[in-house]
Amino acid sequence: MTAPRTLVVLDAPSNLGLRPPAPGTVPGCYKLAGALREQRIVQRLGALEGGVVVPPRYDRGDWQEGDGVFNAAALAAYTRTLADRIEGHVRAGEFPVVLGGDCSIQLGASLALRRIGRYGLAAVDASHDFRHPGNSDRIGAAGGEEVALATGRGQDDLTDLEGLKPYLRDEDVRFFGIRDAFEDDRAELAALKIPTVTVADIREWGADALARATAEAFGTPDLDGFWVHLDADVLDPSVMPAVDSPDPAGLLPGELVALLRPLVHSPHCAGFNVTIYDPDLDPDGTAGALLADIVVDAFGRP
């Protein structure tokens, strides 16, 4: 039996990859880490303290539609800094649990693991975050584009940091929890042979069985391991309304735990991040408490 790895909780409270929720405001997902810490997530996980990677200021300046990804220079700098921290933990044999932040923090994990070798990505998300210049004229928010960027699609100042483009190969990416209504998005992924598992698929085939098969597939000798990316919007809005895009017909908490548990317990899993929950949209804190419970349950006894 594989010895349990040391979990290290690391805060990555960046909101650089999201559009403002209203003029003159900033996205509140930078408070995610603090909210989960209020739920004693570090102690409940039995994790070590990894500290904080402080993000640059959110400032889109005079950015306009058509200018590419906003906050690009800040995102590039933050990606490298976060990658330094994640890389250090992985090389030390530790398991980083990264509290976001928006989904652009996943670029830090992908860059870190690309420095080490070849890793896959299990993205548990309501949307594919695969917007790029080849399929959209509304490029700008890296939080909806990070998988495309990590696979080398988009501007070089984000896709080719340290000359390591791409950080992820298409064939090493798996999506889980995509909403069944996003048929057009799935067509492009299918053409690229990127497996996409919808909510309906999860319910038909079983979350545990799908996750175990995926973890086993990531154990191929061609790969050094894989990372798990969780976007809180994969949950149904009835239980997780505190996200920027609360699309209906999502997973329920038990289904998400059943999906995550075999992934994070796999000996091939290198780390985990959670993103997008916005405490500003959760005044009584119930959604944040639920999200903390889900993460803790996922890391519990397999």
Backbone as numpy.savetxt, mean C-alpha at the origin, in Angstrom:
# Nx Ny Nz CAx CAy CAz Cx Cy Cz
9.45 -25.50 11.93 8.60 -24.30 11.93 9.48 -23.06 11.93
9.10 -22.10 11.10 9.89 -20.87 10.98 9.75 -20.03 12.25
10.86 -19.55 12.77 10.82 -18.70 13.96 10.14 -17.38 13.62
9.35 -16.83 14.55 8.67 -15.55 14.28 9.69 -14.43 14.08
9.40 -13.58 13.14 10.29 -12.45 12.89 9.94 -11.27 13.79
10.89 -10.41 13.98 10.69 -9.22 14.80 9.97 -8.17 13.98
8.79 -7.76 14.45 8.05 -6.68 13.80 8.59 -5.34 14.28
8.69 -4.40 13.34 9.11 -3.04 13.67 8.11 -2.08 13.05
7.44 -1.28 13.87 6.45 -0.33 13.38 7.13 0.99 13.04
6.92 1.43 11.82 7.55 2.63 11.27 6.48 3.54 10.70
6.47 4.79 11.10 5.47 5.74 10.59 5.97 6.41 9.32
5.08 6.45 8.31 5.36 7.16 7.07 4.17 8.06 6.76
4.01 9.16 7.52 2.78 9.97 7.47 2.75 10.97 6.32
2.98 10.47 5.12 3.00 11.35 3.95 1.63 11.43 3.28
1.22 12.63 2.94 -0.01 12.83 2.15 0.31 13.46 0.80
1.56 13.36 0.36 2.02 14.04 -0.84 1.34 13.54 -2.11
0.78 12.35 -2.08 0.25 11.75 -3.30 -1.23 11.92 -3.52
-1.92 12.70 -2.69 -3.37 12.87 -2.85 -3.72 14.31 -3.21
-4.83 14.44 -3.91 -5.37 15.77 -4.20 -5.99 16.36 -2.94
-6.04 17.70 -2.81 -6.68 18.31 -1.64 -8.16 17.94 -1.59
-8.69 17.59 -0.43 -10.12 17.27 -0.35 -11.01 18.46 -0.60
-10.49 19.66 -0.40 -11.20 20.91 -0.69 -10.14 21.99 -0.87
-10.46 23.06 -1.61 -9.47 24.12 -1.81 -8.93 24.65 -0.48
-7.61 24.79 -0.43 -6.97 25.34 0.76 -6.78 24.35 1.89
-7.08 23.07 1.64 -6.90 22.05 2.68 -5.88 21.01 2.22
-5.49 20.12 3.13 -4.59 19.03 2.79 -5.25 17.72 3.21
-4.91 16.61 2.55 -5.50 15.32 2.92 -5.13 14.92 4.34
-6.10 14.40 5.08 -5.88 14.08 6.48 -5.29 12.72 6.76
-4.96 11.97 5.70 -4.42 10.61 5.93 -3.05 10.64 6.60
-2.41 11.81 6.68 -1.13 11.88 7.39 -1.31 11.61 8.88
-2.56 11.63 9.36 -2.85 11.35 10.77 -3.09 9.86 11.03
-3.04 9.03 9.99 -3.31 7.59 10.13 -2.43 6.96 11.20
-1.13 7.18 11.09 -0.19 6.53 12.02 -0.51 6.91 13.46
-0.75 8.19 13.70 -1.06 8.62 15.06 -2.33 7.99 15.58
-3.34 7.88 14.72 -4.61 7.29 15.14 -4.45 5.82 15.49
-3.67 5.08 14.71 -3.46 3.66 15.02 -2.59 3.49 16.26
-1.68 4.41 16.46 -0.89 4.36 17.69 -1.77 4.63 18.92
-2.76 5.47 18.77 -3.70 5.69 19.87 -4.44 4.40 20.23
-4.54 3.51 19.26 -5.15 2.20 19.51 -4.13 1.18 20.02
-2.95 1.67 20.40 -1.88 0.85 20.99 -1.43 -0.26 20.04
-1.36 0.07 18.76 -1.03 -0.97 17.78 0.38 -1.51 17.97
1.31 -0.68 18.38 2.69 -1.16 18.57 2.73 -2.21 19.68
2.12 -1.90 20.80 2.11 -2.84 21.93 1.33 -4.11 21.59
0.20 -3.95 20.93 -0.64 -5.11 20.62 0.03 -6.04 19.61
0.85 -5.50 18.74 1.60 -6.32 17.80 2.84 -6.94 18.44
3.22 -6.45 19.62 4.47 -6.89 20.22 5.66 -6.47 19.39
5.55 -5.27 18.80 6.56 -4.79 17.85 7.57 -3.86 18.50
8.69 -3.73 17.84 9.68 -2.73 18.22 9.28 -1.38 17.64
9.83 -0.34 18.22 9.55 1.04 17.78 10.53 1.43 16.67
9.98 1.76 15.50 10.82 2.14 14.37 10.89 3.63 14.12
10.10 4.42 14.87 10.15 5.86 14.71 9.35 6.36 13.52
9.71 7.55 13.07 8.96 8.25 12.03 9.89 8.69 10.91
9.40 8.58 9.67 10.08 9.20 8.54 9.25 10.44 8.18
9.73 11.60 8.57 8.95 12.83 8.44 8.90 13.26 6.97
7.70 13.50 6.43 7.60 13.88 5.02 7.86 15.36 4.80
8.20 15.74 3.57 8.28 17.16 3.23 6.90 17.81 3.30
6.91 19.12 3.26 5.67 19.88 3.30 4.82 19.60 2.07
3.51 19.50 2.26 2.56 19.37 1.16 2.37 20.75 0.53
2.87 20.92 -0.68 2.78 22.22 -1.34 2.82 22.00 -2.85
1.67 22.11 -3.49 1.61 21.89 -4.94 2.06 23.11 -5.73
2.34 24.20 -5.03 2.83 25.39 -5.70 1.89 25.87 -6.79
2.43 26.10 -7.99 1.59 26.57 -9.10 1.25 25.42 -10.06
1.28 24.20 -9.55 0.98 23.03 -10.38 -0.40 23.16 -11.02
-0.48 22.72 -12.30 -1.74 22.69 -13.04 -1.89 21.35 -13.72
-3.14 21.00 -14.02 -3.39 19.76 -14.76 -2.55 19.74 -16.03
-1.91 18.64 -16.28 -1.03 18.52 -17.44 0.44 18.67 -17.11
0.74 19.05 -15.85 2.14 19.25 -15.44 2.80 17.96 -14.94
2.11 16.85 -15.01 2.67 15.61 -14.48 2.27 15.41 -13.03
3.06 14.67 -12.30 2.75 14.36 -10.90 3.09 15.56 -10.02
2.12 16.01 -9.22 2.43 17.12 -8.31 3.22 16.62 -7.11
3.92 17.54 -6.49 4.82 17.22 -5.37 5.92 16.24 -5.79
6.28 16.20 -7.07 7.19 15.15 -7.57 8.56 15.20 -6.89
9.14 16.37 -6.76 10.47 16.46 -6.14 10.42 16.01 -4.69
9.37 16.42 -3.98 9.22 16.01 -2.58 8.97 14.51 -2.49
8.17 13.97 -3.40 7.91 12.53 -3.42 9.18 11.74 -3.69
9.99 12.20 -4.62 11.24 11.50 -4.93 12.17 11.48 -3.72
12.29 12.63 -3.05 13.15 12.70 -1.88 12.62 11.81 -0.76
11.32 11.84 -0.55 10.73 11.04 0.52 10.83 9.55 0.22
10.64 9.18 -1.04 10.77 7.77 -1.42 12.15 7.24 -1.09
13.18 8.00 -1.40 14.54 7.56 -1.10 14.78 7.44 0.40
14.29 8.43 1.17 14.51 8.41 2.62 13.76 7.24 3.27
12.51 7.04 2.86 11.74 5.92 3.40 12.36 4.60 2.99
12.85 4.52 1.75 13.51 3.30 1.29 14.74 2.98 2.13
15.49 3.99 2.52 16.66 3.77 3.37 16.26 3.06 4.66
15.19 3.52 5.27 14.75 2.95 6.55 14.22 1.53 6.37
13.38 1.33 5.35 12.82 0.00 5.12 13.92 -0.99 4.75
14.83 -0.56 3.89 15.94 -1.44 3.50 16.73 -1.89 4.72
17.01 -0.97 5.62 17.78 -1.32 6.80 17.10 -2.38 7.65
15.80 -2.25 7.83 15.07 -3.24 8.62 15.04 -4.60 7.93
14.80 -4.61 6.62 14.73 -5.89 5.90 16.09 -6.58 5.92
17.15 -5.83 5.68 18.49 -6.44 5.69 18.86 -6.96 7.08
18.29 -6.37 8.12 18.55 -6.82 9.49 17.70 -8.03 9.86
16.88 -8.50 8.93 16.03 -9.65 9.21 14.76 -9.30 9.96
14.44 -8.00 10.02 13.23 -7.54 10.70 12.08 -7.39 9.69
10.87 -7.30 10.22 9.66 -7.19 9.38 9.05 -5.81 9.61
9.24 -4.87 8.66 8.68 -3.54 8.85 7.16 -3.52 8.64
6.47 -2.89 9.58 5.04 -2.62 9.48 4.92 -1.10 9.36
4.62 -0.63 8.16 4.69 0.80 7.86 3.29 1.41 7.90
3.11 2.41 8.75 1.84 3.10 8.90 1.86 4.37 8.08
1.01 4.44 7.01 0.98 5.62 6.16 0.17 6.73 6.80
-0.27 7.78 6.04 0.12 7.98 4.70 -0.87 7.53 3.63
-0.62 8.13 2.46 -1.32 7.73 1.26 -0.54 6.64 0.55
-1.12 6.15 -0.56 -0.55 4.97 -1.21 0.80 5.22 -1.87
1.19 6.47 -2.03 2.49 6.74 -2.63 3.64 6.25 -1.76
3.39 5.97 -0.48 4.48 5.46 0.37 4.94 4.08 -0.10
4.09 3.40 -0.86 4.47 2.07 -1.36 5.69 2.17 -2.27
5.92 3.32 -2.89 7.11 3.50 -3.71 8.38 3.35 -2.87
8.34 3.80 -1.62 9.50 3.64 -0.75 9.82 2.18 -0.50
8.78 1.37 -0.30 9.00 -0.06 -0.11 9.53 -0.71 -1.38
8.95 -0.35 -2.52 9.37 -0.96 -3.78 10.82 -0.61 -4.11
11.20 0.64 -3.87 12.59 1.03 -4.13 13.53 0.31 -3.17
13.16 0.22 -1.91 14.01 -0.46 -0.92 14.26 -1.90 -1.34
13.21 -2.59 -1.71 13.35 -4.01 -2.06 14.05 -4.19 -3.40
13.89 -3.24 -4.30 14.61 -3.32 -5.59 16.11 -3.20 -5.36
16.52 -2.43 -4.37 17.95 -2.34 -4.04 18.50 -3.69 -3.59
17.64 -4.49 -2.97 18.08 -5.76 -2.39 18.02 -6.90 -3.40
16.99 -6.89 -4.24 16.81 -7.99 -5.18 15.54 -7.83 -5.99
14.88 -8.92 -6.25 13.64 -8.93 -7.02 12.50 -9.38 -6.12
11.54 -8.49 -5.92 10.42 -8.75 -5.02 9.10 -8.51 -5.74
8.06 -9.18 -5.24 6.72 -8.99 -5.75 5.91 -8.08 -4.86
4.67 -7.82 -5.29 3.76 -6.96 -4.54 2.37 -7.59 -4.53
1.81 -7.76 -3.34 0.40 -8.12 -3.17 -0.32 -6.85 -2.74
-1.07 -6.24 -3.67 -1.76 -4.99 -3.40 -3.22 -5.28 -3.07
-3.62 -4.98 -1.84 -4.98 -5.20 -1.37 -5.65 -3.84 -1.36
-6.47 -3.59 -2.37 -6.88 -2.21 -2.67 -8.17 -2.25 -3.47
-9.03 -1.26 -3.26 -10.27 -1.19 -4.03 -10.01 -0.81 -5.48
-8.92 -0.11 -5.73 -8.59 0.32 -7.10 -7.18 -0.14 -7.43
-6.86 -0.10 -8.70 -5.58 -0.67 -9.14 -4.42 0.29 -9.03
-4.67 1.59 -8.83 -3.60 2.59 -8.72 -2.61 2.45 -9.88
-3.16 2.29 -11.06 -2.35 2.02 -12.25 -2.57 3.10 -13.32
-2.96 4.29 -12.87 -3.13 5.41 -13.81 -1.76 5.86 -14.28
-1.62 6.05 -15.59 -0.33 6.48 -16.16 -0.60 7.21 -17.48
0.41 7.86 -18.05 0.17 8.65 -19.27 -0.38 7.83 -20.43
-0.21 6.53 -20.41 -0.72 5.70 -21.50 -2.19 5.39 -21.40
-2.81 5.65 -20.23 -4.24 5.33 -20.12 -5.07 6.46 -19.53
-4.45 7.62 -19.26 -5.20 8.71 -18.65 -4.59 10.06 -19.00
-5.43 11.06 -19.11 -4.95 12.43 -19.31 -5.07 13.23 -18.02
-5.25 12.53 -16.91 -5.39 13.21 -15.60 -4.33 12.73 -14.62
-3.10 12.73 -15.06 -1.98 12.36 -14.21 -1.73 13.48 -13.20
-1.40 13.12 -11.99 -1.10 14.15 -10.99 -0.93 13.60 -9.60
-1.87 12.77 -9.15 -1.87 12.27 -7.79 -1.17 10.91 -7.73
0.03 10.89 -7.19 0.81 9.65 -7.15 0.15 8.57 -6.31
-0.74 8.97 -5.39 -1.44 7.99 -4.58 -2.40 7.14 -5.38
-2.71 7.52 -6.59 -3.53 6.70 -7.49 -2.72 6.18 -8.65
-1.41 6.33 -8.57 -0.54 5.99 -9.70 0.69 5.18 -9.28
0.78 4.83 -7.98 2.05 4.31 -7.48 2.42 2.95 -8.06
1.45 2.10 -8.40 1.83 0.81 -8.98 2.31 1.01 -10.41
1.68 1.91 -11.14 2.16 2.24 -12.48 3.58 2.80 -12.41
3.82 3.72 -11.47 5.15 4.29 -11.32 6.17 3.22 -10.94
5.80 2.35 -10.02 6.74 1.32 -9.57 7.08 0.32 -10.68
6.16 0.15 -11.63 6.42 -0.75 -12.76 7.02 0.00 -13.95
7.41 1.26 -13.75 8.17 1.98 -14.77 7.37 2.84 -15.71
6.10 3.12 -15.38 5.24 3.91 -16.26 5.09 5.32 -15.69
5.55 6.31 -16.46 5.45 7.68 -15.99 6.79 8.38 -16.04
6.86 9.52 -15.36 8.02 10.40 -15.47 9.23 9.82 -14.77
10.39 10.01 -15.39 11.62 9.37 -14.92 12.05 9.82 -13.52
11.68 11.04 -13.13 12.13 11.51 -11.82 11.45 10.74 -10.68
10.45 9.91 -11.01 9.83 9.05 -10.01 9.97 7.56 -10.35
10.06 7.24 -11.62 10.11 5.83 -12.03 11.53 5.27 -12.09
12.53 6.15 -12.15 13.90 5.67 -12.35 14.86 6.21 -11.30
14.42 6.26 -10.06 15.31 6.69 -8.99 16.48 5.71 -8.88
17.66 6.27 -8.79 18.90 5.50 -8.64 19.16 4.57 -9.82
18.50 4.84 -10.96 18.69 4.01 -12.15 18.15 2.60 -11.99
17.17 2.41 -11.12 16.67 1.07 -10.80 15.32 0.75 -11.44
14.93 1.48 -12.44 13.66 1.25 -13.14 13.64 -0.12 -13.82
12.56 -0.85 -13.70 11.41 -0.66 -12.82 11.68 -1.28 -11.45
11.01 -0.76 -10.43 11.18 -1.32 -9.10 10.43 -2.65 -8.98
9.35 -2.77 -9.75 8.56 -4.00 -9.80 8.37 -4.42 -11.25
8.42 -5.72 -11.51 8.06 -6.23 -12.82 6.56 -6.51 -12.85
5.96 -6.30 -14.02 4.52 -6.53 -14.14 4.12 -7.90 -13.62
4.88 -8.92 -13.99 4.51 -10.29 -13.65 4.64 -10.59 -12.16
5.22 -9.66 -11.40 5.41 -9.88 -9.97 4.38 -9.12 -9.12
3.33 -8.60 -9.76 2.29 -7.84 -9.07 1.00 -8.64 -9.03
0.30 -8.60 -7.89 -1.02 -9.22 -7.73 -1.94 -8.21 -7.07
-3.18 -8.11 -7.59 -4.18 -7.21 -7.01 -5.29 -8.02 -6.36
-5.74 -7.56 -5.18 -6.84 -8.19 -4.47 -7.84 -7.14 -4.01
-9.12 -7.43 -4.20 -10.16 -6.56 -3.68 -10.61 -5.47 -4.61
-10.15 -5.53 -5.88 -10.60 -4.55 -6.87 -12.12 -4.64 -6.98
-12.78 -3.50 -7.03 -14.23 -3.49 -7.15 -14.66 -4.11 -8.48
-15.70 -4.89 -8.41 -16.17 -5.62 -9.59 -16.61 -4.68 -10.72
-16.96 -3.45 -10.38 -17.43 -2.51 -11.40 -16.32 -1.96 -12.29
-15.04 -2.12 -11.89 -13.94 -1.51 -12.62 -13.47 -2.42 -13.76
-14.37 -2.77 -14.65 -14.07 -3.73 -15.71 -13.04 -3.17 -16.69
-13.16 -1.88 -17.06 -12.22 -1.30 -18.01 -10.80 -1.31 -17.46
-10.65 -1.00 -16.18 -9.32 -1.00 -15.57 -8.72 -2.41 -15.60
-9.55 -3.39 -15.35 -9.08 -4.77 -15.31 -8.63 -5.27 -16.67
-9.21 -4.72 -17.75 -8.85 -5.18 -19.09 -7.38 -4.91 -19.39
-6.88 -3.74 -19.01 -5.47 -3.43 -19.25 -4.57 -4.36 -18.44
-4.93 -4.59 -17.20 -4.13 -5.48 -16.36 -4.14 -6.90 -16.90
-5.27 -7.34 -17.39 -5.35 -8.69 -17.97 -4.44 -8.81 -19.18
-4.41 -7.76 -20.01 -3.55 -7.78 -21.20 -2.08 -7.84 -20.81
-1.75 -7.28 -19.65 -0.37 -7.30 -19.15 -0.08 -8.57 -18.34
-1.10 -9.42 -18.21 -0.99 -10.67 -17.43 -0.70 -10.40 -15.96
-1.30 -9.31 -15.44 -1.23 -9.01 -14.02 -2.51 -9.55 -13.37
-2.41 -10.58 -12.53 -3.61 -11.16 -11.93 -4.38 -10.15 -11.08
-5.69 -10.13 -11.25 -6.56 -9.23 -10.51 -7.71 -10.03 -9.92
-7.82 -10.00 -8.62 -8.86 -10.74 -7.91 -9.87 -9.74 -7.36
-11.11 -9.85 -7.79 -12.15 -8.92 -7.35 -12.76 -9.38 -6.03
-13.62 -8.54 -5.49 -14.34 -8.90 -4.27 -15.18 -10.16 -4.52
-15.85 -10.22 -5.67 -16.66 -11.40 -5.99 -15.80 -12.65 -6.08
-14.61 -12.51 -6.67 -13.69 -13.66 -6.77 -13.30 -14.16 -5.38
-13.01 -13.22 -4.49 -12.60 -13.59 -3.12 -13.71 -14.38 -2.45
-14.96 -13.93 -2.65 -16.08 -14.62 -2.01 -16.36 -15.98 -2.66
-16.08 -16.08 -3.94 -16.32 -17.35 -4.62 -15.25 -18.39 -4.27
-14.00 -17.97 -4.27 -12.89 -18.91 -4.13 -12.38 -19.03 -2.70
-12.68 -18.03 -1.86 -12.25 -18.05 -0.47 -10.98 -17.24 -0.25
-11.04 -16.30 0.69 -9.91 -15.42 0.94 -8.68 -16.20 1.39
-8.86 -17.12 2.31 -7.72 -17.88 2.84 -7.05 -18.70 1.74
-7.84 -19.38 0.93 -7.28 -20.22 -0.14 -6.53 -19.38 -1.16
-7.09 -18.24 -1.53 -6.44 -17.37 -2.51 -5.12 -16.83 -1.95
-5.14 -16.42 -0.70 -3.92 -15.86 -0.11 -2.83 -16.91 0.03
-3.21 -18.11 0.42 -2.21 -19.18 0.56 -1.60 -19.53 -0.79
-2.43 -19.58 -1.82 -1.91 -19.89 -3.15 -0.97 -18.78 -3.63
-1.32 -17.54 -3.33 -0.48 -16.41 -3.74 0.85 -16.43 -3.00
0.81 -16.64 -1.69 2.05 -16.70 -0.93 2.96 -17.81 -1.43
2.36 -18.94 -1.79 3.15 -20.05 -2.32 3.76 -19.69 -3.67
2.96 -19.01 -4.52 3.47 -18.60 -5.84 4.62 -17.61 -5.71
4.55 -16.75 -4.71 5.63 -15.78 -4.49 6.90 -16.46 -3.95
6.81 -17.74 -3.62 7.97 -18.47 -3.15 8.85 -19.01 -4.25
8.57 -18.65 -5.50 9.38 -19.11 -6.63 10.84 -18.69 -6.46
11.79 -19.51 -6.93 13.21 -19.14 -6.83 13.57 -17.85 -7.56
12.72 -17.43 -8.51 13.00 -16.19 -9.24 12.84 -14.95 -8.38
12.10 -15.08 -7.27 11.81 -13.94 -6.41 12.51 -14.08 -5.07
12.86 -12.93 -4.49 13.44 -12.90 -3.16 12.39 -12.73 -2.07
11.14 -12.48 -2.47 10.06 -12.30 -1.52 9.02 -11.36 -2.08
8.15 -10.86 -1.20 7.10 -9.94 -1.65 6.70 -9.02 -0.51
6.03 -7.93 -0.87 5.54 -6.92 0.06 4.02 -6.90 0.01
3.37 -6.60 1.13 1.91 -6.48 1.18 1.54 -5.02 1.38
0.74 -4.51 0.46 0.24 -3.13 0.52 -1.26 -3.17 0.79
-1.70 -2.55 1.88 -3.11 -2.49 2.23 -3.61 -1.06 2.16
-4.63 -0.85 1.33 -5.36 0.41 1.26 -6.68 0.19 1.99
-6.96 1.01 3.01 -8.16 0.82 3.81 -9.44 0.90 2.99
-9.39 1.50 1.79 -10.62 1.59 1.00 -11.04 0.26 0.39
-10.26 -0.80 0.59 -10.69 -2.13 0.15 -11.88 -2.59 0.98
-12.05 -2.02 2.17 -13.18 -2.34 3.02 -14.45 -1.65 2.52
-15.59 -2.26 2.83 -16.86 -1.66 2.46 -17.09 -0.37 3.24
-17.66 0.66 2.61 -17.89 1.92 3.31 -18.79 1.81 4.54
-19.57 0.73 4.62 -20.42 0.55 5.80 -19.58 0.37 7.06
-18.34 -0.09 6.91 -17.45 -0.27 8.06 -16.24 0.64 7.99
-15.91 1.16 6.80 -14.75 2.04 6.64 -15.13 3.20 5.71
-15.87 4.18 6.27 -16.23 5.35 5.46 -15.13 6.40 5.39
-14.11 6.28 6.23 -13.11 7.34 6.40 -11.95 7.20 5.43
-12.28 7.21 4.14 -11.29 7.15 3.07 -11.67 8.16 2.01
-10.73 8.49 1.12 -11.03 9.53 0.13 -11.97 9.06 -0.97
-12.00 7.74 -1.24 -12.89 7.19 -2.28 -13.63 5.98 -1.73
-14.71 6.21 -0.98 -15.44 5.10 -0.36 -16.37 4.39 -1.35
-15.79 3.55 -2.20 -16.58 2.84 -3.21 -17.36 1.70 -2.56
-18.61 1.50 -2.99 -19.44 0.45 -2.38 -18.99 -0.95 -2.74
-19.59 -1.93 -2.07 -19.40 -3.35 -2.36 -17.97 -3.82 -2.10
-17.43 -3.43 -0.96 -16.08 -3.85 -0.60 -16.07 -5.04 0.34
-14.87 -5.37 0.81 -14.70 -6.49 1.73 -15.20 -6.14 3.13
-15.60 -7.15 3.86 -15.95 -7.00 5.26 -14.73 -7.36 6.12
-14.69 -6.92 7.37 -13.49 -7.11 8.18 -12.99 -8.55 8.25
-13.87 -9.51 8.47 -13.44 -10.89 8.56 -12.82 -11.40 7.28
-13.36 -10.95 6.15 -12.82 -11.35 4.86 -11.42 -10.78 4.67
-11.23 -9.54 5.10 -9.91 -8.92 4.94 -8.88 -9.59 5.82
-9.23 -9.89 7.05 -8.29 -10.59 7.94 -7.91 -11.94 7.35
-8.90 -12.67 6.82 -8.63 -13.98 6.23 -7.72 -13.89 5.02
-7.80 -12.79 4.29 -6.94 -12.58 3.14 -5.52 -12.19 3.56
-5.42 -11.30 4.54 -4.11 -10.79 4.94 -3.29 -11.82 5.71
-3.93 -12.62 6.55 -3.19 -13.46 7.48 -2.20 -14.40 6.79
-2.60 -15.18 5.77 -1.60 -16.05 5.13 -0.50 -15.28 4.41
-0.81 -14.07 3.96 0.20 -13.28 3.26 1.27 -12.80 4.23
0.86 -12.15 5.33 1.86 -11.57 6.23 2.60 -12.64 7.03
2.02 -13.83 7.15 2.69 -14.91 7.87 3.59 -15.75 6.97
3.54 -15.49 5.68 4.40 -16.25 4.77 5.87 -15.94 5.05
6.74 -16.94 5.04 8.17 -16.66 5.23 8.77 -15.84 4.09
8.03 -15.74 2.99 8.51 -14.96 1.84 8.09 -13.49 1.92
7.22 -13.14 2.87 6.75 -11.76 2.99 7.81 -10.91 3.70
8.20 -9.81 3.07 9.27 -8.96 3.59 8.76 -7.81 4.43
7.48 -7.44 4.29 6.96 -6.30 5.03 5.56 -5.95 4.61
5.02 -4.92 5.25 3.60 -4.59 5.13 3.42 -3.09 5.33
2.50 -2.49 4.57 2.10 -1.11 4.86 0.59 -0.97 4.80
0.07 0.00 5.53 -1.35 0.32 5.53 -1.51 1.80 5.24
-2.50 2.14 4.41 -2.64 3.51 3.91 -4.10 3.97 3.85
-4.28 5.25 3.61 -5.48 5.95 3.16 -6.52 6.26 4.24
-6.60 5.51 5.32 -7.55 5.88 6.37 -7.30 7.32 6.80
-8.40 8.10 6.88 -8.31 9.53 7.18 -9.05 9.85 8.47
-8.34 10.08 9.56 -9.02 10.37 10.84 -9.91 11.61 10.79
-9.66 12.53 9.86 -10.52 13.70 9.75 -11.95 13.31 9.37
-12.10 12.14 8.73 -13.41 11.66 8.30 -14.00 10.66 9.29
-13.39 10.56 10.46 -13.78 9.56 11.46 -13.80 10.20 12.83
-14.73 11.13 13.06 -14.68 11.93 14.29 -14.78 11.13 15.58
-15.47 10.00 15.56 -15.57 9.22 16.80 -14.53 8.11 16.90
-13.69 7.98 15.86 -12.58 7.04 15.90 -12.94 5.58 15.72
-14.19 5.27 15.39 -14.59 3.86 15.30 -13.94 3.16 14.11
-13.80 3.85 12.99 -13.18 3.22 11.82 -11.69 2.97 12.07
-11.04 3.89 12.76 -9.63 3.69 13.09 -9.43 2.52 14.04
-10.33 2.40 15.03 -10.25 1.26 15.95 -10.42 -0.05 15.20
-11.35 -0.07 14.25 -11.55 -1.28 13.45 -10.32 -1.61 12.62
-9.72 -0.60 12.00 -8.54 -0.85 11.17 -7.40 -1.39 12.02
-7.21 -0.85 13.20 -6.17 -1.37 14.10 -6.46 -2.82 14.46
-7.72 -3.13 14.76 -8.09 -4.51 15.08 -7.78 -5.45 13.93
-8.07 -5.03 12.71 -7.83 -5.86 11.54 -6.33 -6.17 11.39
-5.51 -5.13 11.52 -4.06 -5.34 11.37 -3.55 -6.26 12.47
-3.96 -6.02 13.69 -3.51 -6.87 14.81 -3.98 -8.30 14.62
-5.25 -8.49 14.21 -5.77 -9.84 13.99 -5.01 -10.54 12.86
-4.67 -9.81 11.82 -3.96 -10.41 10.69 -2.60 -10.94 11.13
-1.94 -10.24 12.04 -0.63 -10.66 12.50 -0.71 -11.64 13.67
-1.93 -11.98 14.09 -2.09 -12.92 15.17 -1.78 -14.34 14.74
-2.16 -15.29 15.55 -1.83 -16.68 15.31 -2.36 -17.13 13.94
-1.50 -17.67 13.05 -1.96 -18.08 11.71 -2.86 -19.30 11.78
